[in-house]
């Protein structure tokens, strides 16, 4: 390898990507299995959990920072994902489940990781005792902790949609928002409702350490909308085939950087390297926007006609470039379209180009779903549930992951702008359809799994 | 053992003495410069040096001294292991 000298122009390109175009490793996430911590006594179990997490991840932030430093590419977040907590809470009371979340919060704080994911339950077919305990505890757990993220799987292509769980989720989201009304309903920013969740996702708030995973593992999420945007700006007259090519090549480079660093971190921590997640994740940094990539491809404003086509092209090209660059691609891998974290999306909404309906349609062709969307505080739980059901149906039918992370901001109306702070950004509050979905939601039961043939 | 190399990049406003100061620090820490390239890119002085890293433990100290130069001359100076460039630009 060392014989292949790198041209100075290539070095310049890498340096420019990091220093001027916000190339970074968005997250190095350590997945940890907690099943061996289970104990009949809740206190003992929580001690076991705290001990296990803090000893396994003791070196995580140090090693990640050292690695970032020596390769000159920042690793923004160091995170932890755990076995879905509901699997440990079979004998727990709701109070103990809340205490469990606080234990996770404490572990995360002591380790210096910004989020710990996996306060989760998989209820896409049915709800077990532990699952229900976790669901009951969710609003309080999320509103009394800072770093704990929860995710609930309510649907899969193979099981259909559990509408009883969907109904509960609407109520849980509403209640979580109300419990954190002082902070614009921030608890909801840490809660994702999934259809077809993946077990090795390194990104928050939806990360958990799935049943098929090893004892502990390092998963990596790269980012780089800014890099893709800048690469496209150099080709204003390229046709769409060439546009796809530019995106592929850029995604390749980003992914290779992420894989190299991820492997070094895994190696130094003596853990297996799990997967690279190729998602383009925007931030509020200047030009680090997925929406602006779509506009660069040829839209005056994101949300106008042609948005889905441009997004489909981009999302597919990112995957192709990334899949070539790494043997172990996993997680969600695509483009994220969180509204509050993407300046271009925010502008699209402010300029009346981008609507909730269009955002929903966009989730048909990219990962993941309705993400970081602020809706009016007076939205009903059943409207939230119906929104989740729609998104779950898109995921179920299209055999893909979809998710809902909406924040009904207490006391806010359509057109208001709310600040969530930090990586979570700010969002214009959107209105929802005024007509009721109560009857659909209250029917309960399950929407049956779809046919896998006759697929038009 | 394979040779470990790193890239030192210097970006900032052009001024007298950049190369002298940076190479001075490298010499002080006994790092051999294998290749050097310098240009003016969009009004910015850009220099890249390939250096031989015999003992990667010494990098931290080198970084400390380079940071001083970086502050003194208001330049962006970075050291990156060469593998990152191999990974990104070679299949």
XYZ file of C-alpha atoms in Angstrom:
547
model
C 0.000 0.000 0.000
C 2.752 2.385 0.924
C 4.124 2.323 -2.580
C 1.055 4.016 -3.919
C 1.904 7.605 -3.339
C -0.921 9.991 -2.816
C -0.944 13.089 -4.970
C -0.921 16.410 -3.196
C -4.165 17.335 -4.888
C -5.750 14.308 -3.233
C -4.412 15.298 0.163
C -5.787 18.754 -0.410
C -9.178 17.288 -1.206
C -9.304 15.383 2.074
C -8.151 18.392 4.070
C -10.701 20.620 2.365
C -13.470 18.109 3.100
C -12.671 18.159 6.797
C -11.876 21.821 7.295
C -14.303 23.521 4.956
C -17.089 21.043 4.201
C -17.854 19.522 7.619
C -16.723 15.978 6.865
C -16.850 14.091 10.103
C -17.579 10.760 11.669
C -20.944 11.528 13.172
C -20.932 8.764 15.716
C -19.005 5.819 17.048
C -21.545 3.741 18.906
C -20.699 0.844 21.175
C -23.410 -1.780 21.322
C -23.511 -3.709 24.593
C -25.568 -6.778 25.421
C -27.117 -6.480 28.889
C -28.969 -9.777 29.160
C -26.551 -11.188 31.705
C -27.443 -8.299 34.029
C -30.969 -9.585 34.597
C -31.819 -10.242 38.223
C -35.076 -10.693 40.099
C -34.056 -7.859 42.354
C -34.342 -4.553 40.519
C -31.635 -2.858 42.568
C -29.126 -5.634 41.866
C -30.008 -5.552 38.180
C -29.418 -1.814 37.967
C -26.075 -2.164 39.737
C -25.125 -4.881 37.252
C -26.175 -2.680 34.330
C -24.240 0.333 35.573
C -21.152 -1.778 36.210
C -21.267 -3.489 32.854
C -21.791 -0.352 30.797
C -19.170 1.704 32.594
C -16.554 -1.026 32.456
C -17.109 -2.002 28.806
C -17.200 1.595 27.594
C -14.644 3.013 30.006
C -12.137 3.779 27.244
C -14.651 4.629 24.503
C -14.380 8.407 24.495
C -10.621 8.465 25.088
C -9.895 6.010 22.296
C -12.283 7.709 19.895
C -10.713 11.090 20.549
C -7.172 9.771 20.151
C -8.107 8.123 16.880
C -9.844 11.214 15.557
C -6.790 13.209 16.436
C -4.220 11.016 14.773
C -6.169 10.724 11.525
C -7.321 14.311 11.493
C -11.023 13.554 11.091
C -13.329 14.564 13.933
C -15.519 11.970 15.633
C -18.409 14.108 16.822
C -20.364 11.780 19.070
C -19.483 8.819 21.218
C -22.541 6.772 22.085
C -23.792 3.550 23.549
C -26.619 1.271 22.520
C -27.961 -1.500 24.727
C -30.213 -4.531 24.616
C -33.823 -3.261 24.376
C -34.513 -2.389 28.000
C -37.985 -3.957 27.989
C -36.286 -7.363 27.827
C -34.805 -6.709 31.254
C -37.917 -5.241 32.824
C -40.217 -8.274 32.929
C -40.425 -8.208 36.727
C -40.012 -4.488 37.238
C -42.587 -1.941 38.329
C -43.090 1.301 36.416
C -41.132 3.167 39.094
C -38.266 0.714 38.770
C -38.335 1.132 35.005
C -37.978 4.900 35.448
C -35.125 4.253 37.876
C -33.572 2.016 35.223
C -33.556 4.959 32.793
C -31.899 7.123 35.423
C -29.245 4.454 35.896
C -28.524 4.544 32.156
C -28.421 8.339 32.278
C -25.904 8.250 35.107
C -23.713 5.732 33.265
C -23.762 7.889 30.130
C -22.912 11.010 32.073
C -20.065 9.351 33.948
C -18.612 8.050 30.682
C -18.966 11.363 28.873
C -21.114 9.914 26.061
C -23.855 12.193 24.809
C -26.601 9.627 24.281
C -27.376 6.079 25.328
C -29.950 4.319 23.177
C -31.990 1.229 23.769
C -34.632 2.254 26.256
C -36.678 0.300 23.806
C -39.362 -2.281 23.265
C -40.176 -4.384 20.214
C -43.953 -4.602 20.183
C -44.675 -4.949 16.465
C -46.785 -8.031 17.062
C -47.684 -8.000 20.720
C -46.904 -6.388 24.024
C -45.292 -8.419 26.804
C -45.305 -7.563 30.506
C -41.850 -5.930 30.362
C -42.815 -4.057 27.193
C -45.893 -2.594 28.856
C -43.880 -1.575 31.908
C -41.450 0.264 29.643
C -44.260 1.941 27.692
C -45.858 3.090 30.952
C -42.532 4.433 32.175
C -41.516 6.177 28.926
C -42.931 9.692 29.448
C -41.432 10.044 32.905
C -38.204 8.250 31.983
C -37.551 10.516 29.013
C -38.524 13.702 30.780
C -36.388 13.079 33.866
C -33.221 12.060 32.015
C -30.994 13.939 29.580
C -29.120 11.296 27.639
C -31.461 8.324 27.414
C -33.063 7.617 24.042
C -36.003 5.320 23.503
C -37.364 3.554 20.468
C -40.449 1.438 19.980
C -40.995 -0.939 17.092
C -44.690 -0.993 16.200
C -44.616 -2.626 12.782
C -42.639 -4.882 10.486
C -43.239 -6.190 6.999
C -43.515 -9.730 8.360
C -45.898 -9.013 11.219
C -47.962 -6.056 10.101
C -48.761 -3.077 12.302
C -49.678 -3.414 15.957
C -52.333 -0.710 16.148
C -52.802 -1.188 19.895
C -49.189 -0.140 20.350
C -49.605 2.666 17.815
C -52.520 3.994 19.839
C -50.462 3.988 23.006
C -47.569 5.745 21.281
C -49.719 8.729 20.356
C -50.625 9.116 24.007
C -47.046 8.569 25.180
C -45.657 11.205 22.806
C -48.286 13.705 23.874
C -47.624 13.068 27.540
C -43.831 13.215 27.129
C -44.192 16.615 25.462
C -46.383 17.903 28.257
C -43.973 16.730 30.946
C -41.218 18.764 29.270
C -43.358 21.741 28.242
C -40.776 24.130 29.708
C -38.239 22.887 27.145
C -40.547 22.771 24.124
C -41.345 19.083 24.565
C -37.715 17.990 24.269
C -38.465 14.498 25.650
C -40.065 13.632 22.286
C -36.792 14.353 20.497
C -35.394 11.310 22.280
C -38.177 8.947 21.213
C -38.565 7.179 17.868
C -41.424 4.973 16.728
C -40.209 2.435 14.169
C -41.451 0.226 11.426
C -38.871 -2.424 10.447
C -36.145 -1.211 12.844
C -32.575 -2.422 12.363
C -30.558 -4.038 15.122
C -27.235 -2.362 14.407
C -28.167 1.289 13.898
C -25.502 3.562 15.401
C -27.613 6.733 15.104
C -29.803 8.208 17.814
C -32.474 8.300 18.919
C -33.164 4.899 17.356
C -30.087 2.876 18.315
C -30.426 -0.375 20.224
C -28.317 -3.511 20.454
C -30.410 -6.196 18.788
C -30.876 -9.853 19.661
C -28.670 -11.060 16.803
C -25.697 -8.969 17.862
C -22.534 -10.007 19.666
C -21.569 -9.311 23.290
C -20.251 -5.876 22.390
C -19.550 -4.231 19.064
C -18.475 -0.955 17.481
C -20.801 0.540 14.857
C -19.972 3.701 12.989
C -22.118 6.363 11.386
C -20.491 8.761 8.950
C -21.895 11.934 7.650
C -21.070 14.519 5.035
C -23.911 16.330 3.278
C -21.580 19.326 3.031
C -18.994 17.293 1.146
C -21.574 15.980 -1.321
C -23.010 19.471 -1.817
C -19.617 20.970 -2.577
C -18.735 18.162 -4.971
C -21.991 18.774 -6.873
C -21.394 22.502 -7.048
C -18.411 21.797 -9.255
C -20.684 20.144 -11.834
C -23.526 22.583 -12.479
C -24.104 21.308 -16.026
C -23.754 17.575 -15.500
C -26.642 15.347 -16.544
C -28.367 13.252 -13.874
C -26.292 10.149 -14.590
C -23.175 12.198 -13.948
C -24.754 13.728 -10.844
C -25.306 10.208 -9.488
C -21.700 9.421 -10.305
C -20.359 12.451 -8.419
C -22.434 11.492 -5.373
C -21.258 7.872 -5.563
C -17.608 8.850 -5.675
C -18.008 11.258 -2.789
C -19.936 8.734 -0.696
C -17.183 6.225 -1.386
C -14.508 8.498 0.035
C -16.566 9.468 3.072
C -17.330 5.841 3.820
C -13.735 4.732 3.503
C -12.654 7.366 5.981
C -15.365 6.231 8.396
C -14.541 2.568 8.027
C -10.837 3.141 8.623
C -11.443 5.095 11.805
C -14.156 2.719 12.988
C -11.857 -0.252 12.568
C -9.032 1.476 14.404
C -11.345 2.354 17.303
C -12.711 -1.212 17.407
C -9.202 -2.613 17.265
C -7.916 -0.428 20.062
C -10.905 -1.329 22.228
C -10.433 -4.984 21.345
C -13.981 -5.296 20.045
C -15.362 -6.527 16.728
C -16.198 -3.928 14.103
C -19.887 -4.198 13.317
C -21.126 -2.011 10.517
C -20.742 1.261 8.713
C -23.919 3.255 8.444
C -23.758 5.382 5.323
C -26.422 7.837 6.218
C -26.054 11.437 5.132
C -26.976 13.188 8.368
C -27.366 16.938 8.175
C -26.488 19.445 10.876
C -27.285 23.109 11.279
C -23.734 23.959 10.254
C -23.502 26.135 7.162
C -24.107 24.119 3.972
C -24.309 20.792 5.852
C -27.785 20.171 4.543
C -29.500 17.370 2.646
C -32.152 19.806 1.398
C -29.478 21.965 -0.182
C -28.137 18.954 -2.081
C -31.600 18.448 -3.556
C -31.733 22.141 -4.443
C -28.291 21.896 -6.028
C -29.533 18.983 -8.148
C -32.124 21.357 -9.512
C -34.930 22.503 -7.229
C -35.597 26.151 -6.464
C -36.763 25.090 -3.003
C -36.923 21.681 -1.385
C -40.521 20.466 -1.346
C -41.446 21.513 -4.847
C -42.331 19.053 -7.626
C -39.318 16.874 -8.375
C -38.201 16.628 -4.750
C -38.938 12.898 -4.544
C -37.104 12.203 -7.797
C -34.007 14.111 -6.709
C -34.056 12.460 -3.285
C -34.436 8.993 -4.788
C -31.450 9.590 -7.038
C -29.331 10.937 -4.200
C -30.245 8.246 -1.698
C -29.519 5.440 -4.126
C -26.208 6.957 -5.224
C -25.072 7.317 -1.602
C -25.813 3.635 -1.016
C -24.022 2.514 -4.174
C -20.891 4.493 -3.371
C -20.920 3.372 0.236
C -21.573 -0.283 -0.496
C -18.533 -0.324 -2.751
C -16.393 1.228 -0.014
C -17.220 -1.076 2.869
C -17.951 -4.781 3.119
C -20.081 -4.325 6.201
C -22.727 -1.789 5.452
C -25.679 -1.784 7.789
C -27.731 0.384 10.057
C -30.125 2.667 8.271
C -27.841 3.699 5.407
C -29.468 6.368 3.290
C -30.237 10.019 3.796
C -31.826 11.445 6.904
C -34.273 14.285 6.533
C -34.668 15.637 10.057
C -36.304 19.012 9.757
C -34.886 20.781 12.810
C -31.316 19.715 12.033
C -31.306 20.848 8.411
C -31.265 24.541 7.531
C -32.491 23.853 4.008
C -35.533 21.924 5.260
C -36.332 24.712 7.704
C -36.174 27.279 4.899
C -38.365 25.075 2.693
C -41.075 25.095 5.356
C -40.719 28.820 6.101
C -41.060 29.593 2.399
C -44.211 27.421 2.142
C -42.565 25.042 -0.281
C -42.223 22.025 1.984
C -45.245 20.544 3.738
C -45.833 17.709 6.170
C -47.453 15.715 3.365
C -44.416 16.134 1.130
C -42.077 15.127 3.950
C -44.163 12.004 4.371
C -43.902 11.246 0.674
C -40.134 11.765 0.817
C -39.839 9.008 3.398
C -40.928 6.504 0.726
C -37.570 6.863 -0.997
C -35.073 7.523 1.778
C -34.295 6.584 5.331
C -35.846 7.173 7.713
C -39.105 8.976 8.294
C -40.860 11.956 9.789
C -37.911 13.137 11.795
C -37.575 16.010 14.245
C -40.784 17.641 13.128
C -42.487 20.100 15.454
C -46.290 20.096 15.315
C -48.817 22.257 17.103
C -49.261 21.683 20.823
C -52.989 21.058 20.538
C -52.609 18.006 18.287
C -54.634 15.054 19.603
C -53.004 11.775 20.632
C -55.047 9.984 17.998
C -53.757 12.297 15.262
C -50.202 11.444 16.369
C -51.103 7.754 16.354
C -52.589 8.026 12.885
C -49.469 9.811 11.682
C -47.404 6.918 13.072
C -49.732 4.416 11.398
C -49.288 6.103 8.010
C -45.533 6.079 8.315
C -45.514 2.480 9.575
C -47.620 1.481 6.575
C -45.109 3.064 4.189
C -42.315 1.094 5.835
C -44.279 -2.134 6.014
C -45.350 -2.119 2.372
C -41.997 -0.950 1.019
C -39.965 -3.362 3.202
C -37.914 -0.555 4.610
C -37.284 1.162 7.891
C -39.470 4.138 8.591
C -39.781 6.091 11.782
C -41.627 8.911 13.424
C -39.987 11.416 15.742
C -42.439 14.272 16.124
C -42.660 16.856 18.863
C -46.092 18.312 19.682
C -44.757 21.524 21.208
C -46.957 22.575 24.149
C -48.547 25.984 23.713
C -47.143 26.559 20.231
C -49.089 27.220 17.068
C -48.459 26.847 13.372
C -45.769 29.243 12.214
C -44.010 29.576 15.573
C -40.339 28.610 15.633
C -38.969 26.576 18.520
C -35.366 26.012 19.603
C -34.276 22.585 20.831
C -30.642 23.491 21.215
C -27.401 21.752 20.295
C -27.414 19.120 17.566
C -31.215 19.024 17.672
C -31.507 22.492 16.166
C -34.674 24.505 15.736
C -37.928 23.914 13.898
C -40.913 25.785 12.545
C -44.117 24.417 14.066
C -46.334 22.692 11.484
C -50.068 22.272 11.508
C -51.757 18.892 11.148
C -54.925 17.902 9.311
C -57.901 19.186 11.250
C -60.107 16.153 10.583
C -60.250 13.290 13.054
C -58.727 9.808 12.753
C -60.148 8.718 16.097
C -62.258 5.883 14.753
C -59.357 4.238 12.926
C -57.085 4.486 15.943
C -59.712 3.329 18.445
C -60.584 0.201 16.481
C -57.365 -1.367 17.767
C -56.068 -4.771 16.686
C -53.428 -5.402 14.101
C -53.138 -4.415 10.473
C -52.224 -7.745 8.854
C -48.830 -8.306 7.262
C -48.875 -7.528 3.549
C -48.527 -9.872 0.603
C -44.965 -10.230 -0.629
C -46.046 -10.891 -4.197
C -48.446 -9.007 -6.499
C -46.429 -5.980 -5.474
C -47.765 -3.114 -7.555
C 7.880 -3.139 10.380
C 6.219 -1.059 7.732
C 7.065 2.575 7.479
C 4.569 4.893 9.108
C 4.116 8.245 7.520
C 2.026 11.250 8.292
C 0.959 14.333 6.449
C 1.518 17.742 8.005
C -0.719 20.325 6.398
C -0.411 24.034 6.877
C -3.095 26.420 5.645
C -3.363 30.144 6.260
C -2.436 33.663 5.201
C 0.872 33.817 3.348
C 3.663 35.460 5.310
C 7.435 35.389 5.756
C 8.926 32.451 7.591
C 6.183 29.808 7.526
C 8.313 27.024 6.075
C 11.279 27.917 8.280
C 9.217 27.827 11.463
C 7.397 24.597 10.674
C 10.425 22.674 9.440
C 12.353 24.040 12.406
C 9.928 22.360 14.788
C 10.097 19.130 12.798
C 13.898 19.150 12.936
C 13.852 19.838 16.664
C 11.775 16.713 17.183
C 13.911 14.759 14.689
C 11.177 14.058 12.154
C 12.480 13.508 8.638
C 10.633 15.294 5.822
C 10.147 12.930 2.850
C 8.328 15.249 0.502
C 7.104 18.789 0.495
C 4.688 20.749 -1.658
C 3.525 24.305 -1.379
C 1.068 26.408 -3.322
C -1.253 29.377 -3.023
C -4.840 28.116 -3.130
C -7.665 30.660 -3.204
C -5.391 33.308 -1.631
C -4.360 30.880 1.086
C -0.906 29.543 1.603
C -1.156 25.758 1.518
C 1.739 23.492 2.363
C 1.795 19.766 2.729
C 4.665 17.716 4.001
C 5.023 13.993 4.136
C 7.010 13.042 7.217
C 8.483 9.805 8.443
C 7.044 8.740 11.785
C 9.425 6.295 13.450
C 7.870 6.607 16.864
C 4.205 7.513 16.879
C 4.390 8.306 20.609
C 6.380 11.394 19.751
C 3.571 12.800 17.648
C 1.772 14.285 20.642
C 4.784 16.372 21.614
C 5.335 17.466 18.042
C 1.701 18.529 17.914
C 2.103 20.663 21.007
C 4.987 22.603 19.490
C 3.263 22.918 16.131
C 0.235 24.319 17.913
C 2.456 27.106 19.234
C 3.527 27.973 15.683
C -0.096 27.702 14.631
C -1.114 30.312 17.202
C 1.846 32.583 16.602
C 1.347 32.804 12.833
C -2.438 32.297 12.821
C -2.186 29.189 10.671
C -4.170 25.974 10.597
C -1.695 23.122 11.141
C -2.731 19.481 11.204
C -0.996 16.145 11.385
C -2.791 13.175 9.912
C -1.719 9.551 9.564
C -1.159 8.770 5.911
C -3.522 5.774 5.897
C -6.523 8.070 5.839
C -5.509 9.352 2.418
C -4.819 5.828 1.174
C -8.257 4.739 2.325
C -10.083 7.632 0.735
C -8.285 7.829 -2.574
C -7.177 4.281 -3.406
C -9.236 1.176 -3.949
